[in-house]
Short mmCIF file of C-alpha atoms and ligand atoms in Angstrom, two decimals:
data_model
loop_
_atom_site.label_atom_id
_atom_site.label_comp_id
_atom_site.label_asym_id
_atom_site.label_seq_id
_atom_site.Cartn_x
_atom_site.Cartn_y
_atom_site.Cartn_z
CA UNK A 1 -12.61 19.10 19.82
CA UNK A 2 -9.78 21.14 21.98
CA UNK A 3 -8.90 17.48 23.98
CA UNK A 4 -7.89 15.87 20.67
CA UNK A 5 -5.82 18.89 19.30
CA UNK A 6 -3.02 18.77 21.12
CA UNK A 7 -2.82 14.91 19.67
CA UNK A 8 -3.05 16.13 16.11
CA UNK A 9 -0.52 18.88 16.58
CA UNK A 10 1.91 16.66 17.93
CA UNK A 11 1.08 14.34 14.78
CA UNK A 12 1.49 17.74 12.51
CA UNK A 13 4.73 19.06 14.75
CA UNK A 14 6.62 15.40 13.89
CA UNK A 15 5.53 15.57 10.30
CA UNK A 16 6.68 18.76 9.72
CA UNK A 17 10.16 18.19 11.30
CA UNK A 18 10.42 14.74 9.61
CA UNK A 19 9.77 16.28 6.47
CA UNK A 20 12.34 18.92 6.81
CA UNK A 21 14.92 16.23 7.35
CA UNK A 22 13.99 14.78 3.71
CA UNK A 23 13.99 18.29 2.43
CA UNK A 24 10.66 18.03 1.48
CA UNK A 25 8.93 21.76 1.34
CA UNK A 26 5.42 22.58 2.09
CA UNK A 27 2.63 23.23 -0.63
CA UNK A 28 -0.82 24.96 0.05
CA UNK A 29 -3.33 24.23 -2.76
CA UNK A 30 -7.14 25.34 -2.86
CA UNK A 31 -9.66 22.84 -1.55
CA UNK A 32 -11.56 23.95 -4.31
CA UNK A 33 -10.66 22.82 -8.09
CA UNK A 34 -12.36 22.31 -11.35
CA UNK A 35 -14.01 19.42 -11.65
CA UNK A 36 -12.18 18.19 -14.51
CA UNK A 37 -9.36 18.09 -12.96
CA UNK A 38 -10.12 14.80 -11.12
CA UNK A 39 -12.37 13.74 -14.04
CA UNK A 40 -8.93 13.62 -15.98
CA UNK A 41 -6.72 12.72 -13.29
CA UNK A 42 -8.54 9.91 -11.00
CA UNK A 43 -10.39 8.34 -13.75
CA UNK A 44 -14.02 8.82 -14.75
CA UNK A 45 -14.95 5.07 -13.53
CA UNK A 46 -13.46 5.39 -10.22
CA UNK A 47 -15.63 5.19 -7.20
CA UNK A 48 -14.38 8.83 -6.02
CA UNK A 49 -15.67 10.82 -9.53
CA UNK A 50 -18.52 8.57 -10.11
CA UNK A 51 -20.36 8.89 -6.28
CA UNK A 52 -17.88 11.04 -3.69
CA UNK A 53 -17.05 14.12 -5.10
CA UNK A 54 -18.95 17.54 -3.48
CA UNK A 55 -19.97 19.35 -6.38
CA UNK A 56 -20.13 23.28 -6.39
CA UNK A 57 -21.67 24.50 -9.44
CA UNK A 58 -21.44 28.06 -10.64
CA UNK A 59 -23.31 29.54 -13.17
CA UNK A 60 -20.98 28.24 -15.90
CA UNK A 61 -18.51 26.32 -14.20
CA UNK A 62 -18.60 23.29 -12.15
CA UNK A 63 -15.96 23.00 -9.03
CA UNK A 64 -15.60 20.24 -6.69
CA UNK A 65 -14.05 20.06 -3.08
CA UNK A 66 -10.67 18.33 -3.40
CA UNK A 67 -11.21 14.90 -2.76
CA UNK A 68 -7.49 14.14 -2.44
CA UNK A 69 -4.27 16.26 -3.13
CA UNK A 70 -2.10 14.70 -5.75
CA UNK A 71 -3.95 16.06 -8.73
CA UNK A 72 -4.24 19.41 -7.08
CA UNK A 73 -0.32 19.33 -6.64
CA UNK A 74 0.48 18.25 -10.14
CA UNK A 75 -1.80 21.13 -11.38
CA UNK A 76 -0.29 23.56 -9.37
CA UNK A 77 3.39 22.09 -10.47
CA UNK A 78 2.26 22.54 -14.35
CA UNK A 79 0.92 25.83 -13.77
CA UNK A 80 3.69 27.19 -12.17
CA UNK A 81 5.99 25.94 -14.82
CA UNK A 82 8.23 23.84 -12.14
CA UNK A 83 9.30 21.40 -14.61
CA UNK A 84 11.25 24.38 -16.50
CA UNK A 85 12.20 26.52 -13.68
CA UNK A 86 13.22 23.49 -10.86
CA UNK A 87 12.85 20.15 -12.31
CA UNK A 88 12.45 17.60 -9.51
CA UNK A 89 10.20 19.09 -6.38
CA UNK A 90 9.20 17.38 -3.14
CA UNK A 91 6.43 18.77 -1.60
CA UNK A 92 4.37 17.96 1.37
CA UNK A 93 0.97 19.14 2.25
CA UNK A 94 -1.50 19.22 5.58
CA UNK A 95 -5.01 19.94 4.98
CA UNK A 96 -9.04 18.78 4.60
CA UNK A 97 -10.34 16.55 1.69
CA UNK A 98 -13.73 16.02 1.18
CA UNK A 99 -15.36 13.02 -0.14
CA UNK A 100 -19.11 12.16 -0.21
CA UNK A 101 -19.19 8.58 1.39
CA UNK A 102 -21.46 7.12 4.16
CA UNK A 103 -19.78 7.83 7.30
CA UNK A 104 -18.52 5.56 9.51
CA UNK A 105 -15.87 5.04 12.13
CA UNK A 106 -12.54 5.98 10.33
CA UNK A 107 -14.73 7.25 7.42
CA UNK A 108 -15.56 10.85 7.34
CA UNK A 109 -16.77 13.22 4.57
CA UNK A 110 -14.58 15.99 5.55
CA UNK A 111 -10.89 14.18 6.37
CA UNK A 112 -7.58 15.59 6.74
CA UNK A 113 -4.39 14.19 4.94
CA UNK A 114 -1.01 14.15 5.60
CA UNK A 115 0.88 13.77 2.42
CA UNK A 116 3.91 14.09 -0.23
CA UNK A 117 4.40 14.54 -3.79
CA UNK A 118 7.71 14.14 -5.54
CA UNK A 119 7.54 15.04 -9.01
CA UNK A 120 10.74 14.39 -11.71
CA UNK A 121 12.25 11.37 -11.21
CA UNK A 122 11.76 7.63 -12.44
CA UNK A 123 14.33 6.03 -10.41
CA UNK A 124 13.62 3.38 -7.93
CA UNK A 125 15.39 5.35 -5.40
CA UNK A 126 12.78 7.25 -5.09
CA UNK A 127 10.50 4.82 -4.61
CA UNK A 128 12.53 3.56 -1.69
CA UNK A 129 12.58 7.15 0.08
CA UNK A 130 8.86 7.64 -0.16
CA UNK A 131 8.05 4.38 1.68
CA UNK A 132 11.03 4.70 3.86
CA UNK A 133 9.69 8.21 4.72
CA UNK A 134 6.33 7.03 5.35
CA UNK A 135 7.80 4.34 7.85
CA UNK A 136 9.96 6.59 9.53
CA UNK A 137 6.70 8.88 10.13
CA UNK A 138 4.68 5.95 11.62
CA UNK A 139 7.87 5.12 13.93
CA UNK A 140 7.91 9.08 15.09
CA UNK A 141 4.44 9.05 15.85
CA UNK A 142 4.45 6.11 17.81
CA UNK A 143 2.59 3.67 15.75
CA UNK A 144 3.40 -0.34 15.99
CA UNK A 145 1.10 -2.76 14.64
CA UNK A 146 1.18 -1.37 11.20
CA UNK A 147 1.67 -3.62 8.08
CA UNK A 148 3.11 -2.03 4.57
CA UNK A 149 1.69 -3.89 1.81
CA UNK A 150 3.56 -3.14 -1.88
CA UNK A 151 2.42 -4.14 -5.51
CA UNK A 152 3.46 -3.06 -8.76
CA UNK A 153 0.84 -2.42 -11.31
CA UNK A 154 3.09 -1.99 -14.34
CA UNK A 155 3.27 0.95 -16.77
CA UNK A 156 0.28 1.89 -18.86
CA UNK A 157 0.89 -1.34 -21.50
CA UNK A 158 1.53 -3.59 -18.15
CA UNK A 159 -1.78 -2.24 -16.70
CA UNK A 160 -3.62 -2.94 -20.04
CA UNK A 161 -2.25 -6.69 -20.25
CA UNK A 162 -3.11 -7.15 -16.41
CA UNK A 163 -6.48 -5.78 -17.34
CA UNK A 164 -6.89 -8.28 -20.16
CA UNK A 165 -5.71 -11.00 -18.15
CA UNK A 166 -8.27 -10.43 -15.59
CA UNK A 167 -11.06 -10.00 -17.79
CA UNK A 168 -10.21 -12.88 -19.25
CA UNK A 169 -9.49 -14.81 -15.96
CA UNK A 170 -13.03 -13.47 -14.58
CA UNK A 171 -15.28 -14.02 -17.80
CA UNK A 172 -17.10 -17.24 -16.56
CA UNK A 173 -16.87 -16.28 -13.12
CA UNK A 174 -18.83 -12.85 -13.23
CA UNK A 175 -22.03 -14.36 -11.57
CA UNK A 176 -19.88 -15.42 -8.62
CA UNK A 177 -19.26 -11.68 -8.11
CA UNK A 178 -21.00 -9.11 -5.96
CA UNK A 179 -23.44 -6.85 -7.75
CA UNK A 180 -20.49 -4.06 -7.76
CA UNK A 181 -17.82 -6.20 -8.71
CA UNK A 182 -20.33 -7.23 -11.75
CA UNK A 183 -20.31 -3.93 -12.76
CA UNK A 184 -16.80 -3.32 -12.31
CA UNK A 185 -15.94 -5.99 -14.72
CA UNK A 186 -17.06 -3.40 -17.49
CA UNK A 187 -15.47 -0.47 -16.42
CA UNK A 188 -12.91 -1.03 -13.64
CA UNK A 189 -11.79 -4.60 -13.44
CA UNK A 190 -8.73 -4.03 -11.80
CA UNK A 191 -10.92 -2.95 -8.73
CA UNK A 192 -12.55 -6.21 -8.47
CA UNK A 193 -9.13 -7.49 -7.20
CA UNK A 194 -9.32 -5.59 -3.83
CA UNK A 195 -13.05 -6.05 -3.40
CA UNK A 196 -13.28 -6.97 0.55
CA UNK A 197 -16.64 -9.04 -0.12
CA UNK A 198 -16.29 -12.71 0.90
CA UNK A 199 -17.64 -14.19 -2.62
CA UNK A 200 -15.38 -11.61 -4.52
CA UNK A 201 -12.29 -12.67 -2.53
CA UNK A 202 -13.18 -16.32 -2.69
CA UNK A 203 -12.99 -15.91 -6.72
CA UNK A 204 -10.14 -13.54 -7.00
CA UNK A 205 -7.69 -15.42 -4.50
CA UNK A 206 -7.55 -18.48 -7.01
CA UNK A 207 -6.81 -16.26 -9.88
CA UNK A 208 -3.13 -16.89 -10.76
CA UNK A 209 -1.74 -13.00 -11.53
CA UNK A 210 1.47 -12.81 -9.69
CA UNK A 211 3.70 -10.25 -11.82
CA UNK A 212 3.30 -12.28 -15.01
CA UNK A 213 1.96 -8.71 -16.63
CA UNK A 214 5.20 -6.81 -15.98
CA UNK A 215 7.55 -5.92 -18.81
CA UNK A 216 11.19 -5.90 -18.11
CA UNK A 217 12.14 -2.67 -17.22
CA UNK A 218 9.28 -2.64 -14.39
CA UNK A 219 10.17 -5.78 -13.24
CA UNK A 220 13.64 -4.30 -12.67
CA UNK A 221 12.35 -1.44 -11.27
CA UNK A 222 10.33 -3.57 -8.60
CA UNK A 223 13.64 -5.96 -7.88
CA UNK A 224 15.72 -2.51 -7.16
CA UNK A 225 12.76 -1.34 -4.88
CA UNK A 226 12.55 -4.60 -3.01
CA UNK A 227 16.38 -4.82 -2.77
CA UNK A 228 16.21 -1.16 -1.18
CA UNK A 229 13.77 -1.81 1.07
CA UNK A 230 15.53 -4.71 2.42
CA UNK A 231 18.88 -2.65 2.50
CA UNK A 232 16.68 -0.43 4.91
CA UNK A 233 15.28 -3.10 6.88
CA UNK A 234 11.97 -2.36 6.05
CA UNK A 235 9.14 -4.45 6.83
CA UNK A 236 6.73 -5.13 4.01
CA UNK A 237 4.70 -7.89 2.57
CA UNK A 238 3.75 -8.11 -1.40
CA UNK A 239 0.62 -8.31 -2.51
CA UNK A 240 -0.52 -8.84 -5.98
CA UNK A 241 -4.06 -7.83 -5.33
CA UNK A 242 -3.54 -4.25 -4.21
CA UNK A 243 -4.57 -2.39 -6.99
CA UNK A 244 -5.83 1.04 -5.33
CA UNK A 245 -9.16 2.79 -5.89
CA UNK A 246 -7.09 5.69 -8.38
CA UNK A 247 -6.34 5.23 -12.29
CA UNK A 248 -3.36 7.27 -12.26
CA UNK A 249 -1.28 4.91 -10.64
CA UNK A 250 1.27 2.93 -12.27
CA UNK A 251 4.32 0.77 -11.24
CA UNK A 252 4.94 0.91 -7.46
CA UNK A 253 1.71 1.24 -5.06
CA UNK A 254 1.72 0.78 -1.28
CA UNK A 255 -0.71 0.70 1.54
CA UNK A 256 -0.37 1.02 5.02
CA UNK A 257 -2.68 -1.09 7.15
CA UNK A 258 -3.64 -1.38 11.15
CA UNK A 259 -5.03 -3.90 12.79
CA UNK A 260 -7.03 -1.88 15.32
CA UNK A 261 -9.19 -0.03 12.46
CA UNK A 262 -11.46 -2.85 11.34
CA UNK A 263 -13.12 -2.32 8.00
CA UNK A 264 -11.40 0.89 7.15
CA UNK A 265 -8.08 -0.46 7.96
CA UNK A 266 -5.76 1.83 5.57
CA UNK A 267 -4.09 4.42 7.62
CA UNK A 268 -2.18 5.62 4.56
CA UNK A 269 -1.22 4.61 1.30
CA UNK A 270 0.42 5.82 -2.25
CA UNK A 271 2.17 5.13 -5.16
CA UNK A 272 3.68 6.19 -8.32
CA UNK A 273 1.89 8.05 -11.10
CA UNK A 274 4.41 8.54 -13.92
CA UNK A 275 2.01 9.67 -16.46
CA UNK A 276 -0.01 11.95 -14.61
CA UNK A 277 2.22 15.09 -15.26
CA UNK A 278 1.59 14.47 -19.05
CA UNK A 279 -1.83 13.44 -18.95
CA UNK A 280 -2.81 16.86 -17.31
CA UNK A 281 -0.79 19.13 -19.59
CA UNK A 282 2.77 19.03 -18.60
CA UNK A 283 5.98 17.15 -19.92
CA UNK A 284 6.76 13.45 -19.33
CA UNK A 285 8.02 13.10 -15.58
CA UNK A 286 8.05 10.02 -13.00
CA UNK A 287 5.90 10.86 -9.61
CA UNK A 288 5.38 9.25 -6.34
CA UNK A 289 3.71 10.22 -3.19
CA UNK A 290 1.54 8.92 -0.40
CA UNK A 291 -1.21 10.17 2.16
CA UNK A 292 -1.94 9.39 5.75
CA UNK A 293 -5.42 10.02 6.97
CA UNK A 294 -4.88 12.06 10.03
CA UNK A 295 -8.39 11.22 11.50
CA UNK A 296 -7.16 7.45 11.23
CA UNK A 297 -4.04 8.19 13.03
CA UNK A 298 -5.54 9.71 15.71
CA UNK A 299 -7.71 6.35 16.32
CA UNK A 300 -4.60 4.55 16.56
CA UNK A 301 -1.98 6.90 18.33
CA UNK A 302 -4.40 9.23 20.69
CA UNK A 303 -3.66 7.19 23.99
CA UNK A 304 0.37 7.37 23.21
CA UNK A 305 0.63 10.84 22.25
CA UNK A 306 -1.66 13.04 24.25
CA UNK A 307 1.04 14.41 26.16
CA UNK A 308 0.11 16.35 29.26
CA UNK A 309 1.63 19.96 28.83
CA UNK A 310 2.01 21.79 31.65
CA UNK A 311 -0.74 24.42 32.85
CA UNK A 312 0.74 27.55 33.54
CA UNK A 313 -2.52 29.74 33.40
CA UNK A 314 -2.93 32.96 35.59
CA UNK A 315 -6.35 33.80 36.15
CA UNK A 316 -7.38 36.98 37.41
CA UNK A 317 -10.08 37.87 39.29
CA UNK A 318 -11.35 41.83 39.67
CA UNK A 319 -13.77 42.92 42.45
CA UNK A 320 -15.48 46.45 41.62
CA UNK A 321 -15.63 48.70 38.95
CA UNK A 322 -12.52 50.29 39.70
CA UNK A 323 -10.61 47.04 40.00
CA UNK A 324 -12.03 46.13 36.60
CA UNK A 325 -10.47 49.18 35.13
CA UNK A 326 -7.02 48.51 36.18
CA UNK A 327 -7.45 44.55 35.93
CA UNK A 328 -7.81 45.52 31.97
CA UNK A 329 -4.61 46.60 32.05
CA UNK A 330 -3.23 44.29 34.29
CA UNK A 331 -4.36 41.28 32.12
CA UNK A 332 -2.65 43.26 28.90
CA UNK A 333 0.59 43.59 30.66
CA UNK A 334 1.00 40.02 31.77
CA UNK A 335 0.34 38.83 28.36
CA UNK A 336 2.62 41.04 26.32
CA UNK A 337 4.98 39.74 29.11
CA UNK A 338 4.48 36.21 27.50
CA UNK A 339 2.42 35.06 30.82
CA UNK A 340 -0.77 33.21 29.83
CA UNK A 341 -3.64 34.69 31.70
CA UNK A 342 -7.40 34.73 31.72
CA UNK A 343 -10.30 36.40 33.48
CA UNK A 344 -13.67 35.97 34.40
CA UNK A 345 -16.08 37.38 31.64
CA UNK A 346 -19.33 35.90 33.49
CA UNK A 347 -19.85 38.08 36.00
CA UNK A 348 -19.33 35.42 38.68
CA UNK A 349 -18.85 35.95 42.57
CA UNK A 350 -15.32 35.61 44.02
CA UNK A 351 -16.39 32.06 45.19
CA UNK A 352 -17.81 31.18 41.67
CA UNK A 353 -14.69 32.53 40.10
CA UNK A 354 -12.24 30.62 42.03
CA UNK A 355 -14.28 27.43 41.12
CA UNK A 356 -13.76 28.33 37.78
CA UNK A 357 -9.55 29.17 37.88
CA UNK A 358 -9.94 25.34 39.64
CA UNK A 359 -11.89 23.84 36.93
CA UNK A 360 -9.16 25.50 34.24
CA UNK A 361 -6.14 24.08 36.45
CA UNK A 362 -4.92 27.65 37.04
CA UNK A 363 -1.22 27.52 38.39
CA UNK A 364 -2.32 30.85 40.33
CA UNK A 365 -5.12 33.23 41.17
CA UNK A 366 -4.53 37.20 41.28
CA UNK A 367 -7.45 39.21 43.42
CA UNK A 368 -7.58 42.73 42.60
CA UNK A 369 -10.32 44.37 44.78
CA UNK A 370 -10.63 48.05 46.12
CA UNK A 371 -8.51 46.64 49.22
CA UNK A 372 -5.75 45.81 47.06
CA UNK A 373 -5.91 48.77 45.07
CA UNK A 374 -5.72 51.47 47.96
CA UNK A 375 -2.59 49.25 49.06
CA UNK A 376 -0.91 48.88 45.65
CA UNK A 377 -0.90 45.20 45.82
CA UNK A 378 -2.37 42.35 44.40
CA UNK A 379 -3.33 38.96 46.16
CA UNK A 380 -1.51 35.94 44.76
CA UNK A 381 -2.65 32.79 45.51
CA UNK A 382 -0.59 29.31 44.52
CA UNK A 383 -3.47 26.98 43.80
CA UNK A 384 -1.44 23.97 44.41
CA UNK A 385 -0.35 24.63 47.73
CA UNK A 386 -3.07 27.24 48.53
CA UNK A 387 -0.62 29.87 49.76
CA UNK A 388 -1.58 33.37 49.70
CA UNK A 389 0.38 36.53 50.02
CA UNK A 390 0.08 40.14 48.83
CA UNK A 391 2.44 41.23 45.92
CA UNK A 392 3.21 44.89 45.40
CA UNK A 393 2.30 45.68 41.92
CA UNK A 394 5.78 46.61 40.60
CA UNK A 395 6.91 43.19 41.62
CA UNK A 396 4.42 40.95 40.13
CA UNK A 397 5.70 40.34 36.98
CA UNK A 398 9.29 39.17 38.38
CA UNK A 399 7.09 37.56 41.02
CA UNK A 400 5.44 35.61 38.32
CA UNK A 401 8.09 35.07 35.97
CA UNK A 402 10.33 33.31 38.44
CA UNK A 403 7.35 30.51 39.14
CA UNK A 404 5.33 30.34 35.83
CA UNK A 405 7.24 28.96 32.66
CA UNK A 406 6.50 32.00 29.73
CA UNK A 407 4.12 30.52 27.41
CA UNK A 408 5.34 33.03 24.50
CA UNK A 409 8.03 32.57 21.93
CA UNK A 410 9.91 35.42 23.93
P1 HAM B 501 -6.51 7.55 -0.54
O1 HAM B 501 -5.78 6.11 -0.50
O2 HAM B 501 -7.43 7.69 -1.31
O3 HAM B 501 -5.11 8.08 -1.56
O4 HAM B 501 -6.06 8.19 0.71
C1 HAM B 501 -4.98 8.25 1.48
C2 HAM B 501 -5.47 7.89 3.00
O5 HAM B 501 -6.57 8.83 3.49
C3 HAM B 501 -6.44 6.56 3.43
O6 HAM B 501 -5.35 5.62 3.61
C4 HAM B 501 -7.06 6.84 4.61
O7 HAM B 501 -6.44 6.29 5.45
C5 HAM B 501 -7.61 8.36 4.41
N1 HAM B 501 -8.98 8.37 3.94
C6 HAM B 501 -9.35 8.20 2.71
N2 HAM B 501 -10.55 8.50 2.88
C7 HAM B 501 -11.10 8.93 3.76
C8 HAM B 501 -12.21 9.31 4.70
N3 HAM B 501 -13.45 9.30 3.60
N4 HAM B 501 -12.19 9.40 5.66
C9 HAM B 501 -11.23 9.33 6.66
N5 HAM B 501 -10.14 8.80 6.35
C10 HAM B 501 -9.93 8.77 4.71
C11 HAM B 501 -4.88 9.37 -1.83
O8 HAM B 501 -5.94 10.37 -1.98
C12 HAM B 501 -3.91 9.46 -2.46
N6 HAM B 501 -3.76 11.01 -3.21
C13 HAM B 501 -2.61 9.22 -2.08
C14 HAM B 501 -1.24 9.44 -2.70
C15 HAM B 501 -0.43 10.26 -2.97
N7 HAM B 501 -0.85 8.89 -3.87
C16 HAM B 501 0.42 9.27 -4.59
N8 HAM B 501 0.69 10.42 -3.70
#
């Protein structure tokens, strides 16, 4: 609704400014994609692919409303041969995503992401930039009380090892897990680690997993990332149970949580996906990104960012047929001069139209009736002071310009 949009726009404007500071460029991908893209990238056993995709069936093809942006950006990168022409790219995007979930506070079926994707680097310096960019955004949006949680899932081989360790460790505890996790044990054992149910938490927190599954190279990568974040004085906590719900993640994963949000406490999340470009048909390239959920951001920032923009509206009231005709031109001239104005389209009486002007918070009211037309003037009423005077038609723009801040970019 309009009262929320000023806050929403503020979030977007701040984000665009920060992205530009970090040299990211905007990419816009379609909201509809072939289903195969997400089956292949997010993983067939993930919750999104299993249960949450809005499917659009054509005669032969099956499409979905995109549940997230990363896979689409990678598809666009490959299709446009950017690996050959550009190499490393730094993209950001803002837009709607769709997931067929049970709606609740902070969980919607259409929601919006503000995200970034960088394709073309294996360097831990990229992980540091991405996490520090996420933190910079949080600060600029005026959000406090957030927590950045980090983990390293390792490369493909390490992830296999982690899955093996987990399967082994949970083998005799399956019946203590919730029904969903009993299924996950077969299809997606990693997700058991971040199940929120008490019964599963009790089992999981007793597992000693640490980072024993990480190969030397992934360990070095992780150390370099932590050192970089420490150098930048970024506050984070390590959590070996953070696995994230999408299969494409490798190495660094992170999540940003906010205490104010309750059950759906993640306001943003991201990580590396070093195999995804290759898996979707491109060359082998390191990549990383994150996405914030705008509606969840709104839940934590709305009070702080809803700045009251000064209302410089001029409200025009025309009385009679001739005035209506002249008024049409006047409205057009004022708008072309960059003055924000509106008029009555409901045939209200003078009293009713004045009330409407006041409801809209208009700064000035202009009244044009038969009398004014004859004299070549317009009655100008200052709504704050209640003062009223006649202004010559030819002086009107200058008079308004000196009092009203111009709304347009002129
Ligand atoms: P994700 O964790 O699925 O990651 O979504 C990112 C954020 O979107 C969440 O932290 C949450 O704030 C918001 N979100 C997710 N689902 C909903 C929902 N149903 N209603 C409202 N908000 C929601 C991704 O989508 C990855 N693509 C992020 C990424 C980019 N990883 C690498 N690059």
